[in-house]
Amino acid sequence: MKSFFIGNMEVKIPIIQGGMGVGISLSGLASAVANAGGVGVISCAGIGLLYPRAKGGYAEKCIVGLMEEIRKAREKTKGIIGVNIMVALSNYADMVRTSVKEKIDVIFAGAGLPLDLPSFLTSDSKTKLVPIVSSSRAAKVICSKWSNNYGYLPDAIVVEGPKAGGHLGFKKEQLTDDNYALEMLIPEVVSVATSYEKEKHIPVVAAGGISTGEDISRFIRLGASAVQMGSIFVTTEECDASRRFKEVYINSNPEDIQIIESPVGMPGRAINGEFIKRVKEGLTKPLSCPFHCIKTCDYTKSPYCIIKALYNAAKGNMSKGYAFAGANAFLAKKISSVKEIFESLKMEFMSATQG
């Protein structure tokens, strides 16, 4: 596998670990991926729940939690560490400012258009900025706005297709429409990135449903410089989720992976289970909202609190939560190490490339 650059940072293995919340990809998983030569990513979503003893309210706990996870990751690796920050988070600005202050290597921002992201950089910042998009139109808008308003272009662009896990930037009917397949999106976004080549080289990263070395080879042939992979790293020893959460992946079948309606107003991909069945039967209802974590979530109209559900699942309480997962999450058959995953992907990639 060929290395690629995010700004002036060389990524030895062209694999970015997707940010997975709540509490799935923290310092443990991120540092292991970074040590393997990829980009390890800490998810900011709901991170304050993981630090209940920190001072202050939920917003303050999130800041403390993010600082702590970045510090822990730095202690375990000299590799490249990023953070994933959803634009839809109510504390989006806090998370970006904290990341820049802590000199994180890369910020990946999606679940909305991060049109003001460059405004958070300071004169001495070395943090790279990478938007996550689901269309060439979104890529074009971001490049134009950033260039015109801040004289800055993305250091890379992640293109997340309809087979991704978690919240999806597509309408439900688009998820099975071949016109929106990642194979169609990558060349379109590469074209947008190439139009800025005289000003800056912008690598394009393919994401969503990528699970084998053969997949990596295919998307690199389509013009991507790298891939982002999430689900494949859930069933690793280093993943920060509980063993029970990992076993949900291992025990899943293709038919278990479903599209659900999230309280935040977007379709999501998750593994079916007891909690989701109860939601469908109308047996869940949040009593209050102490977090106000997502801008678009109205708890008075929501069937459940998504941040609590994801937190419960990460801790192994599957009766009160569920696991977000990519379309191919059912392929996981055992718990491996991150190093073993990388070695397997390299072999598959080599076989596909030579074949």
Coordinates of C-alpha atoms in Angstrom, one line a residue:
M1 CA 0.0 0.0 0.0
K2 CA 1.3 3.4 -0.9
S3 CA 1.6 6.2 1.7
F4 CA -0.2 9.5 1.2
F5 CA 0.0 13.0 2.7
I6 CA -2.5 15.0 4.7
G7 CA -1.0 18.4 4.4
N8 CA 2.7 17.9 5.3
M9 CA 2.0 14.7 7.3
E10 CA 2.8 11.4 5.7
V11 CA 0.4 8.6 6.5
K12 CA 2.5 5.4 6.0
I13 CA -0.5 3.1 5.5
P14 CA -3.5 4.7 3.6
I15 CA -6.1 3.7 6.2
I16 CA -8.0 6.1 8.5
Q17 CA -9.9 4.6 11.4
G18 CA -13.4 6.1 11.4
G19 CA -14.6 8.0 14.5
M20 CA -17.2 5.9 16.4
G21 CA -19.2 7.2 19.3
V22 CA -20.2 7.0 22.0
G23 CA -17.1 5.6 23.6
I24 CA -16.2 3.1 20.8
S25 CA -13.1 4.8 19.4
L26 CA -11.1 6.6 22.1
S27 CA -7.4 6.7 22.9
G28 CA -7.1 2.9 23.1
L29 CA -8.2 2.2 19.5
A30 CA -6.8 5.4 18.0
S31 CA -3.3 4.9 19.4
A32 CA -3.2 1.3 18.2
V33 CA -4.2 2.3 14.6
A34 CA -1.7 5.1 14.7
N35 CA 1.1 2.7 15.8
A36 CA 0.2 0.4 12.9
G37 CA 0.8 3.3 10.4
G38 CA -2.7 4.6 9.9
V39 CA -4.6 7.5 11.3
G40 CA -6.2 6.8 14.6
V41 CA -9.3 8.8 15.4
I42 CA -11.0 9.7 18.7
S43 CA -14.7 10.3 18.6
C44 CA -16.0 13.4 20.4
A45 CA -19.6 12.3 20.5
G46 CA -20.9 12.1 24.0
I47 CA -17.4 12.0 25.5
G48 CA -18.5 13.8 28.6
L49 CA -20.5 10.8 29.7
L50 CA -17.3 8.9 30.0
Y51 CA -16.0 11.4 32.6
P52 CA -18.8 11.7 35.1
R53 CA -16.4 12.8 37.9
A54 CA -15.1 15.8 36.0
K55 CA -16.1 19.2 37.3
G56 CA -18.9 21.2 35.8
G57 CA -21.9 20.3 33.6
Y58 CA -22.0 18.1 30.6
A59 CA -20.3 20.6 28.3
E60 CA -17.4 21.0 30.7
K61 CA -17.1 17.3 31.1
C62 CA -16.8 16.9 27.3
I63 CA -13.9 19.3 27.2
V64 CA -12.1 17.5 30.1
G65 CA -12.9 14.1 28.4
L66 CA -11.5 15.1 25.1
M67 CA -8.3 16.6 26.6
E68 CA -7.8 13.4 28.6
E69 CA -8.3 11.1 25.6
I70 CA -5.9 13.1 23.5
R71 CA -3.3 13.0 26.3
K72 CA -3.7 9.3 26.7
A73 CA -3.3 8.7 23.0
R74 CA -0.2 10.8 22.9
E75 CA 1.3 8.7 25.7
K76 CA 0.8 5.5 23.7
T77 CA 1.9 6.6 20.2
K78 CA 4.0 8.9 18.2
G79 CA 1.8 8.3 15.2
I80 CA -1.0 10.4 13.7
I81 CA -4.0 11.1 15.9
G82 CA -7.2 12.8 14.8
V83 CA -10.6 13.6 16.3
N84 CA -14.0 13.2 14.7
I85 CA -16.4 16.1 15.5
M86 CA -20.0 16.1 14.3
V87 CA -21.1 19.6 13.1
A88 CA -24.5 18.7 14.6
L89 CA -23.1 18.6 18.1
S90 CA -24.3 21.4 20.3
N91 CA -20.8 21.7 21.6
Y92 CA -19.2 21.5 18.2
A93 CA -17.3 24.8 18.7
D94 CA -16.0 23.7 22.1
M95 CA -14.7 20.4 20.7
V96 CA -13.0 22.1 17.8
R97 CA -11.3 24.8 20.0
T98 CA -10.2 22.1 22.5
S99 CA -8.7 20.0 19.7
V100 CA -6.8 22.9 18.2
K101 CA -5.6 23.9 21.6
E102 CA -4.4 20.4 22.3
K103 CA -2.6 20.4 18.9
I104 CA -4.4 17.4 17.5
D105 CA -3.0 16.3 14.2
V106 CA -6.3 16.2 12.2
I107 CA -9.9 17.2 12.7
F108 CA -12.5 15.2 10.8
A109 CA -15.8 17.1 10.7
G110 CA -19.0 15.8 9.3
A111 CA -22.8 15.3 10.0
G112 CA -23.3 18.8 8.6
L113 CA -21.2 21.2 6.6
P114 CA -18.3 22.5 8.6
L115 CA -18.3 25.9 6.7
D116 CA -16.5 27.8 9.5
L117 CA -13.9 25.2 10.5
P118 CA -10.8 27.1 9.4
S119 CA -11.9 30.1 11.6
F120 CA -10.9 28.1 14.7
L121 CA -7.2 27.8 13.7
T122 CA -4.7 30.1 15.4
S123 CA -1.6 31.5 13.9
D124 CA 0.6 28.7 15.3
S125 CA -1.8 25.9 14.5
K126 CA -0.5 22.8 12.8
T127 CA -3.9 20.9 12.9
K128 CA -5.1 19.7 9.6
L129 CA -8.7 20.1 8.6
V130 CA -10.7 17.3 6.8
P131 CA -14.4 17.6 6.0
I132 CA -16.6 14.5 5.7
V133 CA -19.0 14.8 2.8
S134 CA -21.6 12.6 1.0
S135 CA -21.7 14.4 -2.3
S136 CA -19.5 16.3 -4.8
R137 CA -21.8 19.2 -4.3
A138 CA -21.0 19.4 -0.6
A139 CA -17.3 19.1 -1.4
K140 CA -17.6 22.0 -3.9
V141 CA -19.4 24.2 -1.4
I142 CA -16.9 23.6 1.3
C143 CA -13.9 24.2 -0.9
S144 CA -15.4 27.4 -2.3
K145 CA -16.5 28.8 1.1
W146 CA -13.1 28.0 2.8
S147 CA -11.1 29.4 -0.1
N148 CA -13.1 32.6 -0.3
N149 CA -13.6 33.3 3.4
Y150 CA -10.4 32.0 4.9
G151 CA -7.9 31.5 2.1
Y152 CA -7.8 27.8 3.1
L153 CA -8.5 24.5 1.3
P154 CA -9.2 21.1 2.9
D155 CA -6.1 19.1 3.7
A156 CA -8.1 16.0 2.5
I157 CA -11.8 15.2 1.9
V158 CA -13.5 12.1 3.3
V159 CA -16.4 10.8 1.1
E160 CA -18.8 8.7 3.1
G161 CA -21.0 6.6 1.0
P162 CA -24.4 5.0 1.9
K163 CA -23.0 1.8 3.3
A164 CA -21.4 3.5 6.3
G165 CA -22.5 2.9 9.9
G166 CA -24.2 5.4 12.1
H167 CA -25.8 8.5 10.9
L168 CA -26.0 8.8 7.1
G169 CA -26.0 11.9 4.9
F170 CA -28.6 10.5 2.5
K171 CA -32.3 10.2 2.2
K172 CA -33.6 6.7 2.9
E173 CA -34.5 6.0 -0.7
Q174 CA -31.0 7.0 -1.8
L175 CA -29.3 4.3 0.3
T176 CA -30.1 1.6 -2.3
D177 CA -29.9 3.9 -5.4
D178 CA -26.8 3.0 -7.5
N179 CA -26.5 6.7 -8.5
Y180 CA -25.4 7.4 -4.9
A181 CA -23.1 4.5 -4.5
L182 CA -19.6 5.2 -3.2
E183 CA -18.2 4.0 -6.5
M184 CA -20.0 6.8 -8.2
L185 CA -19.2 9.5 -5.6
I186 CA -15.4 9.0 -5.5
P187 CA -14.6 10.0 -9.1
E188 CA -17.0 13.0 -8.8
V189 CA -15.3 14.3 -5.6
V190 CA -11.8 13.6 -7.1
S191 CA -12.8 15.8 -10.0
V192 CA -13.7 18.6 -7.5
A193 CA -10.4 18.1 -5.7
T194 CA -8.4 18.1 -8.9
S195 CA -9.9 21.4 -9.9
Y196 CA -7.9 23.0 -7.1
E197 CA -4.6 21.1 -7.9
K198 CA -2.8 24.3 -8.8
E199 CA -3.5 25.7 -5.4
K200 CA -3.2 22.6 -3.2
H201 CA -3.2 18.8 -3.6
I202 CA -6.4 17.5 -1.8
P203 CA -6.4 13.8 -1.4
V204 CA -9.8 12.1 -1.4
V205 CA -10.6 9.3 1.1
A206 CA -13.2 6.7 0.4
A207 CA -15.5 5.6 3.3
G208 CA -18.5 3.5 4.1
G209 CA -18.8 -0.3 3.9
I210 CA -15.1 -0.8 3.1
S211 CA -14.0 -4.0 4.8
T212 CA -11.3 -5.8 2.8
G213 CA -8.0 -5.2 1.1
E214 CA -9.7 -5.8 -2.2
D215 CA -12.1 -2.9 -1.4
I216 CA -9.1 -0.7 -0.7
S217 CA -7.5 -1.6 -4.0
R218 CA -10.8 -0.9 -5.9
F219 CA -11.3 2.6 -4.5
I220 CA -7.7 3.6 -5.0
R221 CA -8.1 2.6 -8.7
L222 CA -11.1 4.9 -8.8
G223 CA -8.9 7.8 -7.7
A224 CA -9.0 7.7 -3.9
S225 CA -5.7 8.2 -2.0
A226 CA -6.8 6.3 1.1
V227 CA -9.8 4.7 2.8
Q228 CA -11.6 5.2 6.1
M229 CA -12.7 2.1 7.9
G230 CA -14.7 1.8 11.1
S231 CA -16.6 -1.4 11.7
I232 CA -13.6 -3.6 11.0
F233 CA -11.8 -2.1 14.1
V234 CA -14.7 -2.6 16.5
T235 CA -13.9 -6.3 17.0
T236 CA -10.3 -5.7 18.0
E237 CA -8.7 -6.1 21.4
E238 CA -7.8 -2.4 21.5
C239 CA -11.3 -1.1 20.7
D240 CA -12.6 0.9 23.6
A241 CA -16.0 -0.7 23.6
S242 CA -17.0 -3.5 26.0
R243 CA -16.6 -7.1 24.9
R244 CA -20.4 -7.5 24.9
F245 CA -20.6 -4.7 22.3
K246 CA -18.0 -6.5 20.1
E247 CA -19.9 -9.8 20.4
V248 CA -23.0 -8.2 18.9
Y249 CA -20.9 -7.6 15.8
I250 CA -19.5 -11.1 15.8
N251 CA -22.9 -12.7 16.3
S252 CA -24.7 -10.6 13.7
N253 CA -26.1 -11.8 10.3
P254 CA -26.6 -9.7 7.2
E255 CA -30.3 -9.4 7.9
D256 CA -29.6 -8.0 11.4
I257 CA -28.1 -4.8 10.0
Q258 CA -30.9 -2.4 9.4
I259 CA -31.7 1.2 8.6
I260 CA -33.4 3.0 11.5
E261 CA -34.8 6.5 12.0
S262 CA -32.6 8.4 14.5
P263 CA -34.0 11.0 16.9
V264 CA -31.6 13.5 15.3
G265 CA -33.6 13.4 12.1
M266 CA -31.3 11.3 9.9
P267 CA -31.4 7.7 8.8
G268 CA -28.9 5.5 10.6
R269 CA -27.5 2.0 10.1
A270 CA -27.4 -0.3 13.2
I271 CA -27.6 -3.9 14.3
N272 CA -31.1 -4.9 15.2
G273 CA -31.7 -6.0 18.8
E274 CA -34.0 -5.8 21.8
F275 CA -33.8 -2.0 22.2
I276 CA -34.6 -1.2 18.6
K277 CA -37.6 -3.6 18.7
R278 CA -38.9 -1.8 21.8
V279 CA -38.5 1.5 20.0
K280 CA -40.5 0.2 17.1
E281 CA -43.2 -0.9 19.5
G282 CA -43.4 2.5 21.1
L283 CA -42.2 1.3 24.5
T284 CA -39.4 3.9 25.0
K285 CA -39.6 7.6 25.8
P286 CA -37.1 10.0 27.3
L287 CA -38.3 11.7 30.4
S288 CA -36.0 14.7 30.1
C289 CA -32.9 15.9 28.2
P290 CA -30.0 16.8 30.5
F291 CA -27.4 16.9 27.7
H292 CA -28.8 18.8 24.7
C293 CA -26.0 17.1 22.8
I294 CA -27.4 17.3 19.2
K295 CA -28.7 20.6 17.7
T296 CA -31.4 18.9 15.7
C297 CA -32.8 16.6 18.5
D298 CA -36.1 17.5 20.2
Y299 CA -36.5 15.2 23.1
T300 CA -40.2 15.9 23.5
K301 CA -40.7 14.3 20.1
S302 CA -38.0 11.7 20.3
P303 CA -38.7 8.0 21.1
Y304 CA -35.5 7.8 23.1
C305 CA -32.3 9.6 24.0
I306 CA -29.7 8.6 21.4
I307 CA -26.6 9.6 23.4
K308 CA -27.7 7.4 26.3
A309 CA -28.6 4.5 24.0
L310 CA -25.2 4.6 22.4
Y311 CA -23.4 5.0 25.7
N312 CA -25.3 2.1 27.2
A313 CA -24.4 -0.1 24.3
A314 CA -20.8 0.7 24.4
K315 CA -20.8 -0.3 28.1
G316 CA -22.5 -3.6 27.1
N317 CA -26.0 -2.9 28.3
M318 CA -27.7 -3.9 25.0
S319 CA -31.2 -4.0 26.5
K320 CA -31.0 -0.2 26.8
G321 CA -29.0 0.6 23.6
Y322 CA -27.9 -0.6 20.2
A323 CA -24.8 -0.8 18.1
F324 CA -24.3 1.4 15.0
A325 CA -22.5 -0.6 12.3
G326 CA -21.5 -0.4 8.7
A327 CA -23.3 -2.6 6.0
N328 CA -20.6 -5.3 6.2
A329 CA -20.2 -5.4 10.0
F330 CA -21.5 -9.0 10.0
L331 CA -18.2 -10.2 8.4
A332 CA -16.5 -10.0 11.8
K333 CA -16.0 -13.5 13.1
K334 CA -13.6 -13.1 16.0
I335 CA -11.8 -10.6 18.1
S336 CA -8.4 -9.8 16.6
S337 CA -5.6 -7.2 17.3
V338 CA -5.3 -4.0 15.2
K339 CA -1.9 -5.3 14.0
E340 CA -3.6 -8.5 12.7
I341 CA -6.3 -6.5 10.9
F342 CA -3.6 -4.4 9.2
E343 CA -1.6 -7.4 8.1
S344 CA -4.7 -9.1 6.7
L345 CA -5.7 -6.0 4.8
K346 CA -2.2 -5.7 3.4
M347 CA -2.2 -9.3 2.1
E348 CA -5.7 -8.9 0.6
F349 CA -4.6 -5.6 -1.0
M350 CA -1.5 -7.2 -2.5
S351 CA -3.5 -10.2 -3.8
A352 CA -6.1 -7.9 -5.4
T353 CA -3.5 -5.6 -6.9
Q354 CA -1.4 -8.3 -8.4
G355 CA -4.4 -10.3 -9.6

